[in-house]
Coordinates of C-alpha atoms in Angstrom, one line a residue:
X1 CA -6.9 -22.7 -26.5
X2 CA -9.3 -24.0 -23.9
X3 CA -7.8 -23.5 -20.4
X4 CA -8.6 -26.7 -18.7
X5 CA -7.7 -27.3 -15.1
X6 CA -5.0 -29.8 -16.3
X7 CA -3.5 -27.1 -18.6
X8 CA -3.6 -24.4 -15.9
X9 CA -1.7 -26.6 -13.5
X10 CA 0.7 -28.2 -15.9
X11 CA 4.1 -28.1 -14.2
X12 CA 6.5 -25.4 -15.4
X13 CA 9.1 -27.9 -16.5
X14 CA 6.6 -29.7 -18.6
X15 CA 6.1 -26.8 -21.0
X16 CA 8.3 -27.3 -24.1
X17 CA 10.7 -24.8 -25.5
X18 CA 8.6 -24.7 -28.6
X19 CA 5.4 -23.9 -26.7
X20 CA 7.2 -21.1 -24.8
X21 CA 8.6 -19.7 -28.1
X22 CA 5.1 -19.6 -29.6
X23 CA 3.8 -17.6 -26.6
X24 CA 6.6 -15.0 -27.0
X25 CA 6.0 -14.7 -30.7
X26 CA 2.3 -14.2 -30.2
X27 CA 2.9 -11.6 -27.5
X28 CA 5.2 -9.7 -29.9
X29 CA 2.3 -9.2 -32.3
X30 CA 0.2 -7.4 -29.7
X31 CA -0.6 -3.8 -30.5
X32 CA -1.4 -2.9 -26.8
X33 CA 1.9 -3.2 -25.0
X34 CA 2.6 -0.5 -22.4
X35 CA 5.7 1.7 -22.4
X36 CA 6.2 2.9 -18.9
X37 CA 3.9 0.7 -16.9
X38 CA 5.0 -2.7 -15.7
X39 CA 3.5 -5.6 -17.7
X40 CA 4.3 -9.3 -17.7
X41 CA 7.2 -10.6 -19.9
X42 CA 4.9 -13.4 -20.8
X43 CA 1.4 -14.5 -19.8
X44 CA -0.7 -13.1 -17.0
X45 CA 0.3 -10.5 -14.4
X46 CA -2.0 -10.0 -11.4
X47 CA -1.4 -9.0 -7.8
X48 CA 1.5 -6.8 -6.8
X49 CA 3.5 -8.6 -4.1
X50 CA 6.4 -8.1 -1.7
X51 CA 6.6 -4.3 -2.2
X52 CA 9.5 -3.2 -0.1
X53 CA 12.9 -1.5 0.2
X54 CA 15.9 -3.8 0.4
X55 CA 19.6 -3.6 -0.3
X56 CA 19.4 -0.1 -1.7
X57 CA 16.6 -0.9 -4.1
X58 CA 12.9 -0.7 -4.3
X59 CA 11.6 -4.2 -4.6
X60 CA 8.3 -5.3 -6.2
X61 CA 7.1 -8.7 -7.4
X62 CA 4.2 -9.5 -9.7
X63 CA 2.2 -12.6 -9.5
X64 CA 2.5 -14.4 -12.8
X65 CA 1.2 -17.3 -14.8
X66 CA 3.7 -17.2 -17.6
X67 CA 2.0 -19.4 -20.2
X68 CA -1.0 -17.4 -21.3
X69 CA -3.7 -15.0 -20.2
X70 CA -5.2 -17.3 -17.6
X71 CA -5.2 -17.9 -13.9
X72 CA -3.2 -21.0 -13.4
X73 CA -0.1 -22.2 -11.5
X74 CA 1.2 -18.9 -10.1
X75 CA 4.7 -17.7 -9.3
X76 CA 6.3 -14.4 -8.3
X77 CA 8.6 -12.4 -10.6
X78 CA 11.0 -10.0 -9.0
X79 CA 11.4 -6.4 -10.2
X80 CA 13.7 -3.8 -8.8
X81 CA 13.9 0.0 -9.2
X82 CA 16.1 3.0 -8.3
X83 CA 13.3 5.5 -8.7
X84 CA 9.9 3.8 -8.4
X85 CA 9.2 4.6 -12.0
X86 CA 11.6 2.4 -14.1
X87 CA 11.4 -1.2 -13.0
X88 CA 13.4 -4.1 -14.4
X89 CA 13.2 -7.8 -13.9
X90 CA 16.0 -9.5 -12.1
X91 CA 15.4 -13.0 -13.2
X92 CA 14.5 -14.1 -9.6
X93 CA 11.2 -16.0 -9.3
X94 CA 9.4 -17.5 -6.4
X95 CA 8.3 -20.8 -8.0
X96 CA 5.6 -23.2 -6.9
X97 CA 8.2 -26.0 -6.2
X98 CA 7.7 -27.2 -2.7
X99 CA 5.0 -29.3 -0.9
X100 CA 3.8 -26.1 0.8
X101 CA 3.2 -24.1 -2.4
X102 CA 2.8 -26.9 -5.0
X103 CA -0.3 -25.3 -6.7
X104 CA 0.8 -21.7 -6.6
X105 CA 2.8 -19.0 -4.9
X106 CA -0.1 -16.7 -4.0
X107 CA -0.1 -13.1 -2.8
X108 CA 1.9 -11.7 0.1
X109 CA 4.3 -9.1 1.4
X110 CA 7.9 -8.5 2.4
X111 CA 9.9 -6.9 5.2
X112 CA 13.7 -6.6 5.8
X113 CA 15.1 -8.4 8.8
X114 CA 18.8 -7.8 9.4
X115 CA 20.5 -8.3 6.0
X116 CA 17.7 -10.5 4.5
X117 CA 14.3 -9.8 2.9
X118 CA 11.6 -11.9 4.4
X119 CA 8.9 -12.8 1.9
X120 CA 5.5 -13.8 3.5
X121 CA 3.1 -15.4 1.1
X122 CA 0.3 -17.9 0.7
X123 CA 1.2 -21.3 -0.5
X124 CA -1.7 -22.8 -2.4
X125 CA -1.9 -26.6 -2.2
X126 CA -4.4 -29.0 -3.6
X127 CA -4.7 -32.6 -2.4
X128 CA -5.7 -35.7 -4.4
X129 CA -9.4 -34.7 -4.1
X130 CA -8.6 -31.2 -5.3
X131 CA -9.4 -29.7 -1.9
X132 CA -7.4 -26.5 -1.3
X133 CA -5.1 -26.1 1.7
X134 CA -3.9 -22.5 2.1
X135 CA -0.6 -22.1 4.1
X136 CA 0.9 -18.8 5.1
X137 CA 4.6 -19.5 4.5
X138 CA 7.9 -17.7 4.0
X139 CA 11.2 -17.4 2.2
X140 CA 14.4 -15.4 2.7
X141 CA 16.2 -13.4 0.0
X142 CA 19.8 -12.5 0.7
X143 CA 21.7 -9.6 -0.7
X144 CA 23.2 -11.7 -3.5
X145 CA 19.8 -12.6 -4.8
X146 CA 19.7 -16.1 -3.4
X147 CA 16.2 -17.4 -2.3
X148 CA 15.7 -19.9 0.5
X149 CA 12.3 -21.1 1.5
X150 CA 11.4 -21.6 5.1
X151 CA 10.4 -25.2 5.5
X152 CA 7.4 -24.8 7.9
X153 CA 3.9 -23.4 8.0
X154 CA 4.0 -20.0 9.7
X155 CA 0.2 -19.5 9.9
X156 CA -2.1 -22.4 9.3
X157 CA -5.7 -22.3 8.2
X158 CA -7.9 -21.4 11.3
X159 CA -10.6 -23.9 12.3
X160 CA -13.2 -21.1 11.9
X161 CA -12.2 -20.3 8.3
X162 CA -12.8 -21.9 5.0
X163 CA -10.1 -22.5 2.5
X164 CA -10.3 -18.9 1.4
X165 CA -7.6 -17.6 3.8
X166 CA -4.7 -15.8 2.1
X167 CA -2.6 -12.7 1.3
X168 CA -0.6 -12.1 4.5
X169 CA 0.7 -8.5 5.0
X170 CA 3.5 -7.9 7.4
X171 CA 3.9 -4.5 9.0
X172 CA 5.6 -2.8 11.9
X173 CA 3.9 -0.7 14.5
X174 CA 5.7 0.8 17.4
X175 CA 8.7 -1.6 17.2
X176 CA 6.4 -4.7 17.0
X177 CA 5.8 -6.8 13.9
X178 CA 2.2 -7.7 13.0
X179 CA 0.5 -9.3 10.1
X180 CA -3.0 -9.3 8.7
X181 CA -4.6 -12.1 6.6
X182 CA -7.8 -12.0 4.6
X183 CA -10.3 -14.7 4.9
X184 CA -13.8 -16.2 4.9
X185 CA -15.5 -17.6 8.0
X186 CA -17.7 -20.7 8.1
X187 CA -20.7 -18.5 7.6
X188 CA -19.2 -17.5 4.3
X189 CA -18.5 -13.9 5.5
X190 CA -15.3 -12.1 4.9
X191 CA -12.9 -11.1 7.7
X192 CA -9.4 -9.7 8.3
X193 CA -7.4 -11.4 11.1
X194 CA -4.6 -9.8 13.0
X195 CA -1.5 -11.7 14.1
X196 CA 1.5 -10.8 16.3
X197 CA 5.1 -11.9 15.9
X198 CA 6.3 -13.4 19.2
X199 CA 9.5 -11.7 20.2
X200 CA 9.5 -10.2 16.7
X201 CA 10.3 -13.6 15.3
X202 CA 8.8 -13.8 11.8
X203 CA 8.6 -17.6 12.1
X204 CA 6.4 -17.5 15.3
X205 CA 2.9 -15.9 15.0
X206 CA 0.1 -15.8 17.5
X207 CA -3.5 -14.8 16.7
X208 CA -4.7 -11.5 18.2
X209 CA -8.2 -11.6 16.8
X210 CA -10.3 -10.4 14.0
X211 CA -9.6 -6.8 13.0
X212 CA -12.4 -4.5 14.2
X213 CA -12.9 -1.9 11.4
X214 CA -16.8 -1.9 11.5
X215 CA -17.0 -4.8 9.2
X216 CA -20.5 -4.7 7.7
X217 CA -20.3 -8.5 7.0
X218 CA -21.9 -8.4 3.6
X219 CA -18.7 -9.4 1.7
X220 CA -18.1 -13.1 1.3
X221 CA -14.3 -12.7 1.2
X222 CA -11.7 -10.0 2.1
X223 CA -8.9 -10.2 -0.4
X224 CA -5.5 -8.4 -0.2
X225 CA -5.9 -6.5 3.1
X226 CA -3.2 -4.0 3.7
X227 CA -2.7 -1.7 6.7
X228 CA -0.5 1.3 6.1
X229 CA 0.1 4.4 8.2
X230 CA -0.2 7.9 6.9
X231 CA 1.5 9.8 9.7
X232 CA -0.1 8.2 12.8
X233 CA -3.4 7.3 11.0
X234 CA -4.0 3.8 9.9
X235 CA -5.5 3.2 6.4
X236 CA -7.0 -0.2 5.7
X237 CA -6.9 -1.1 2.0
X238 CA -8.9 -4.2 1.0
X239 CA -11.0 -5.9 -1.6
X240 CA -14.4 -7.0 -0.1
X241 CA -15.7 -9.5 -2.7
X242 CA -19.4 -9.6 -2.9
X243 CA -19.9 -6.4 -0.9
X244 CA -23.6 -5.4 -0.8
X245 CA -24.0 -2.4 -3.1
X246 CA -26.4 -0.9 -0.5
X247 CA -23.3 -0.4 1.7
X248 CA -21.4 1.4 -1.0
X249 CA -22.2 1.4 -4.7
X250 CA -19.7 0.2 -7.2
X251 CA -19.8 -1.1 -10.8
X252 CA -16.7 -3.3 -11.2
X253 CA -17.1 -7.1 -10.7
X254 CA -15.1 -6.7 -7.4
X255 CA -14.3 -3.5 -5.6
X256 CA -11.1 -2.1 -4.0
X257 CA -12.0 0.0 -0.9
X258 CA -10.5 1.7 2.1
X259 CA -11.2 3.0 5.6
X260 CA -9.2 5.5 7.6
X261 CA -8.9 5.2 11.4
X262 CA -7.9 7.9 13.9
X263 CA -5.5 5.4 15.5
X264 CA -4.7 1.7 15.7
X265 CA -5.1 -0.3 18.9
X266 CA -3.2 -3.6 18.3
X267 CA -4.1 -5.1 21.8
X268 CA -7.8 -4.9 20.9
X269 CA -7.2 -5.5 17.1
X270 CA -9.1 -2.4 16.4
X271 CA -9.1 0.7 14.2
X272 CA -10.2 3.5 16.5
X273 CA -12.9 6.0 15.2
X274 CA -12.9 4.4 11.8
X275 CA -14.3 6.3 8.8
X276 CA -17.0 5.3 6.4
X277 CA -16.1 3.0 3.5
X278 CA -14.7 4.7 0.4
X279 CA -13.9 3.6 -3.2
X280 CA -10.2 3.6 -3.6
X281 CA -10.5 4.1 -7.4
X282 CA -13.5 5.2 -9.5
X283 CA -12.3 3.6 -12.7
X284 CA -12.7 0.3 -14.4
X285 CA -9.6 -1.5 -13.2
X286 CA -7.8 -1.2 -9.9
X287 CA -7.5 -4.2 -7.7
X288 CA -5.3 -6.0 -5.1
X289 CA -3.7 -2.7 -4.2
X290 CA -0.6 -3.3 -2.1
X291 CA 0.8 -0.6 0.2
X292 CA 3.8 -0.4 2.5
X293 CA 5.5 2.1 4.7
X294 CA 9.0 3.1 3.5
X295 CA 12.0 3.3 5.8
X296 CA 11.4 7.1 5.9
X297 CA 7.7 6.7 6.8
X298 CA 5.9 7.4 3.5
X299 CA 3.0 5.2 2.5
X300 CA 3.4 3.9 -1.1
X301 CA 0.9 1.9 -3.1
X302 CA 0.7 0.1 -6.4
X303 CA -2.4 -1.6 -8.0
X304 CA -3.1 -4.4 -10.4
X305 CA -4.8 -2.8 -13.4
X306 CA -7.0 -5.8 -14.0
X307 CA -9.7 -7.8 -12.4
X308 CA -10.4 -11.4 -11.6
X309 CA -12.9 -13.2 -13.7
X310 CA -12.7 -10.7 -16.6
X311 CA -11.5 -11.5 -20.1
X312 CA -9.4 -8.8 -21.9
X313 CA -8.8 -8.2 -25.7
X314 CA -5.1 -8.8 -25.1
X315 CA -5.8 -12.3 -24.0
X316 CA -5.6 -13.5 -27.6
X317 CA -2.0 -12.3 -27.7
X318 CA -1.2 -14.4 -24.5
X319 CA -0.8 -11.4 -22.2
X320 CA -3.0 -9.7 -19.6
X321 CA -2.6 -7.3 -16.8
X322 CA -0.3 -4.4 -15.8
X323 CA 0.6 -2.3 -12.8
X324 CA -0.5 1.2 -12.0
X325 CA 2.0 3.9 -11.4
X326 CA 3.4 3.9 -7.9
X327 CA 1.5 6.4 -5.8
X328 CA 2.1 8.1 -2.5
X329 CA -0.7 8.4 0.0
X330 CA -1.4 11.5 2.0
X331 CA -4.4 12.6 4.1
X332 CA -5.7 16.2 3.7
X333 CA -8.7 17.5 5.6
X334 CA -9.7 13.9 6.4
X335 CA -9.5 12.8 2.7
X336 CA -7.2 10.2 1.3
X337 CA -5.1 11.5 -1.6
X338 CA -3.2 9.2 -4.0
X339 CA -0.7 10.7 -6.4
X340 CA 2.2 9.4 -8.5
X341 CA 5.7 9.6 -7.0
X342 CA 7.7 12.7 -7.9
X343 CA 10.1 10.8 -10.1
X344 CA 7.4 10.2 -12.7
X345 CA 8.1 13.7 -13.9
X346 CA 11.5 12.5 -15.2
X347 CA 9.6 10.7 -18.0
X348 CA 8.7 14.1 -19.5
X349 CA 10.6 15.0 -22.7
X350 CA 8.9 17.7 -24.7
X351 CA 6.0 19.9 -23.7
X352 CA 3.4 22.0 -25.5
X353 CA 0.1 23.8 -24.9
X354 CA -2.9 21.4 -24.5
X355 CA -4.9 21.6 -27.7
X356 CA -6.4 19.4 -30.4
X357 CA -3.9 16.9 -31.9
X358 CA -4.6 14.6 -34.9
X359 CA -1.9 12.1 -33.9
X360 CA 0.1 11.4 -30.7
X361 CA 2.2 8.5 -29.7
X362 CA -0.4 7.5 -27.1
X363 CA 2.3 7.9 -24.5
X364 CA 1.8 11.2 -22.7
X365 CA 0.8 13.1 -19.6
X366 CA -1.6 16.0 -19.4
X367 CA -1.9 18.6 -16.7
X368 CA -5.2 20.4 -17.1
X369 CA -7.2 23.1 -15.4
X370 CA -11.0 23.7 -15.4
X371 CA -12.8 26.7 -14.0
X372 CA -15.6 26.6 -11.5
X373 CA -19.1 26.3 -13.0
X374 CA -17.7 25.0 -16.2
X375 CA -18.3 21.9 -18.3
X376 CA -15.8 20.4 -20.7
X377 CA -15.5 17.2 -22.6
X378 CA -12.2 15.9 -24.0
X379 CA -11.7 12.8 -26.2
X380 CA -8.4 11.0 -25.8
X381 CA -7.3 8.1 -28.1
X382 CA -9.6 9.8 -30.6
X383 CA -10.0 8.8 -34.3
X384 CA -10.9 11.1 -37.1
X385 CA -14.6 10.8 -36.3
X386 CA -14.0 11.9 -32.7
X387 CA -14.5 8.4 -31.2
X388 CA -12.3 7.5 -28.3
X389 CA -12.0 7.8 -24.5
X390 CA -14.4 10.5 -23.4
X391 CA -13.8 12.4 -20.2
X392 CA -16.4 14.9 -19.1
X393 CA -15.5 17.4 -16.4
X394 CA -18.9 18.7 -15.4
X395 CA -17.7 21.0 -12.6
X396 CA -21.0 22.9 -12.5
X397 CA -22.9 19.8 -11.6
X398 CA -20.1 18.3 -9.5
X399 CA -19.1 15.2 -11.4
X400 CA -16.4 13.7 -13.6
X401 CA -17.6 11.0 -16.1
X402 CA -15.3 8.6 -18.0
X403 CA -16.8 6.8 -20.9
X404 CA -14.8 4.1 -22.8
X405 CA -17.7 2.8 -25.0
X406 CA -16.1 4.3 -28.1
X407 CA -12.5 3.6 -27.2
X408 CA -11.2 0.6 -29.2
X409 CA -12.2 -3.1 -28.6
X410 CA -15.0 -3.5 -26.1
X411 CA -15.0 -6.0 -23.2
X412 CA -16.6 -6.5 -19.8
X413 CA -19.6 -4.5 -21.0
X414 CA -21.9 -6.3 -18.6
X415 CA -20.3 -4.1 -15.9
X416 CA -21.0 -0.8 -17.8
X417 CA -18.9 1.4 -20.0
X418 CA -19.0 4.6 -17.9
X419 CA -17.7 5.5 -14.5
X420 CA -18.5 8.6 -12.5
X421 CA -17.2 10.3 -9.3
X422 CA -18.5 13.4 -7.4
X423 CA -16.4 16.5 -7.1
X424 CA -16.8 20.0 -5.7
X425 CA -18.0 22.8 -7.9
X426 CA -14.7 24.8 -7.8
X427 CA -11.7 25.3 -9.9
X428 CA -10.4 21.8 -10.6
X429 CA -7.2 20.2 -11.9
X430 CA -6.6 16.9 -13.6
X431 CA -3.4 15.0 -14.2
X432 CA -3.9 12.3 -16.9
X433 CA -1.4 9.6 -17.9
X434 CA -2.0 7.7 -21.2
X435 CA 0.2 4.6 -22.0
X436 CA -1.2 3.0 -25.1
X437 CA -3.7 0.7 -23.4
X438 CA -3.8 2.4 -19.9
X439 CA -5.2 5.6 -18.5
X440 CA -4.8 7.0 -15.0
X441 CA -6.6 10.2 -14.1
X442 CA -5.8 12.1 -10.9
X443 CA -8.4 14.8 -10.0
X444 CA -7.1 17.7 -7.8
X445 CA -3.7 16.0 -7.3
X446 CA -5.1 12.7 -6.2
X447 CA -8.3 13.6 -4.3
X448 CA -10.2 11.2 -6.7
X449 CA -8.6 8.7 -9.1
X450 CA -9.8 6.8 -12.2
X451 CA -7.7 3.9 -13.5
X452 CA -8.5 1.6 -16.4
X453 CA -7.6 -0.3 -19.5
X454 CA -8.5 0.6 -23.1
X455 CA -7.6 -1.3 -26.2
X456 CA -7.7 1.4 -29.0
X457 CA -7.9 0.7 -32.7
X458 CA -4.8 1.6 -34.7
X459 CA -6.3 4.9 -35.9
X460 CA -7.2 6.1 -32.4
X461 CA -4.2 8.4 -31.7
X462 CA -5.7 11.9 -31.4
X463 CA -6.8 14.4 -28.8
X464 CA -10.0 16.3 -29.3
X465 CA -11.4 19.1 -27.1
X466 CA -15.1 18.5 -27.8
X467 CA -16.5 21.2 -25.6
X468 CA -15.5 23.7 -23.0
X469 CA -12.2 25.6 -22.7
X470 CA -9.8 23.5 -20.6
X471 CA -6.2 24.8 -20.4
X472 CA -3.0 23.0 -19.6
X473 CA 0.1 21.3 -20.9
X474 CA 0.8 18.2 -23.0
X475 CA 3.9 16.3 -22.1
X476 CA 5.3 13.7 -24.4
X477 CA 6.9 11.0 -22.3
X478 CA 10.3 9.4 -23.1
X479 CA 9.9 5.7 -22.5
X480 CA 13.3 4.8 -23.8
X481 CA 14.0 2.8 -20.7
X482 CA 11.2 0.2 -20.9
X483 CA 9.4 -0.7 -17.6
X484 CA 10.8 -4.3 -17.8

């Protein structure tokens, strides 16, 4: 199928039942469905949206184009969870069905006010000349699951911004509500703008100014900015599209980055004593990461394991995209750590010593240890010839290398097939999650992270210790309760 603009923006009600049935039947034939990661019921999943706690449940939405693996007319699909591991769809959707979001319900955030959940998102509108008008708009969700859209523009496109102005994130700081929005100025440079809710009214926003985080002004757009607080320290998560690689090197088509501040000065719209720029994830796929502070103060994040403008092998089965595991952020010795929430351990069923295995269910967790000055290579998703996902822990030379060039169907090769991150030459641990077509690797309990997709061949189900003497535990994971 050729995804023309007309097809991408075909109204939801104009898709026939037969067309929808064919999409579901095609998806059912895919060999790459995940077990315990969230993936779309149909079509494309991209940005995580509206991550929040409401009515005794963890709430998360995924942005969705339900009719195939393409970026088209987007909606939000609601998920809820009791434990941040098992998510189920509720049936609620934020549909592109008003004049303020007619061409897509784009990314945004959520916050509870009284007994309702306020959804803050970008309404994408195209006029008769196909010129885009981005509106920051809202909706209210009550405790019975009823959604009511707010019939007004909450933040309009600024005069000094192009039509790339989106992804509002609402947050609370010292009893005051703020929001940041990503954008592009008239010089085609990316910025993050801070707004303040007048009298804490989520329908009344005033501009404070561009957020000062030592913006190098090499990116042409700042997507999905999120400001979360780890203790008192602000952490800015964002996706600087077009960032100059001289500022910080990266291999993916678009990076997901972060900076840590010593404190946040909202009057001056400033992160005080801001750190250098860091890669959030050293893997092949982690984008549009959304974070929020929980009622008890923790900072949680979840990422889209996918990238814009990249085609995936699963596309031919009419599905693309998945979410990472939910991670908690901590800061230790000035470093940001990301590690899955504790409840992920509840997935464990049987355990055994880590060793070579000819076959697995490609649904497992590994907890591994490596000695200082050592070098080990393990192959996961291995076939009988030893081809699969190669992970080299070169502790002696201070690096971890992930190579997916022999792991299943290849794609996005123009962006390289290996990723590397630096580590200290000391005893090192790795926690690795495999979920059929997903890997997530956490070095030293989240000091460094690699996330990515792989699309293994049917015979790639083994584990091979190619060199070195890593020790650890293999946990088979019980995915009886599917993630959606």
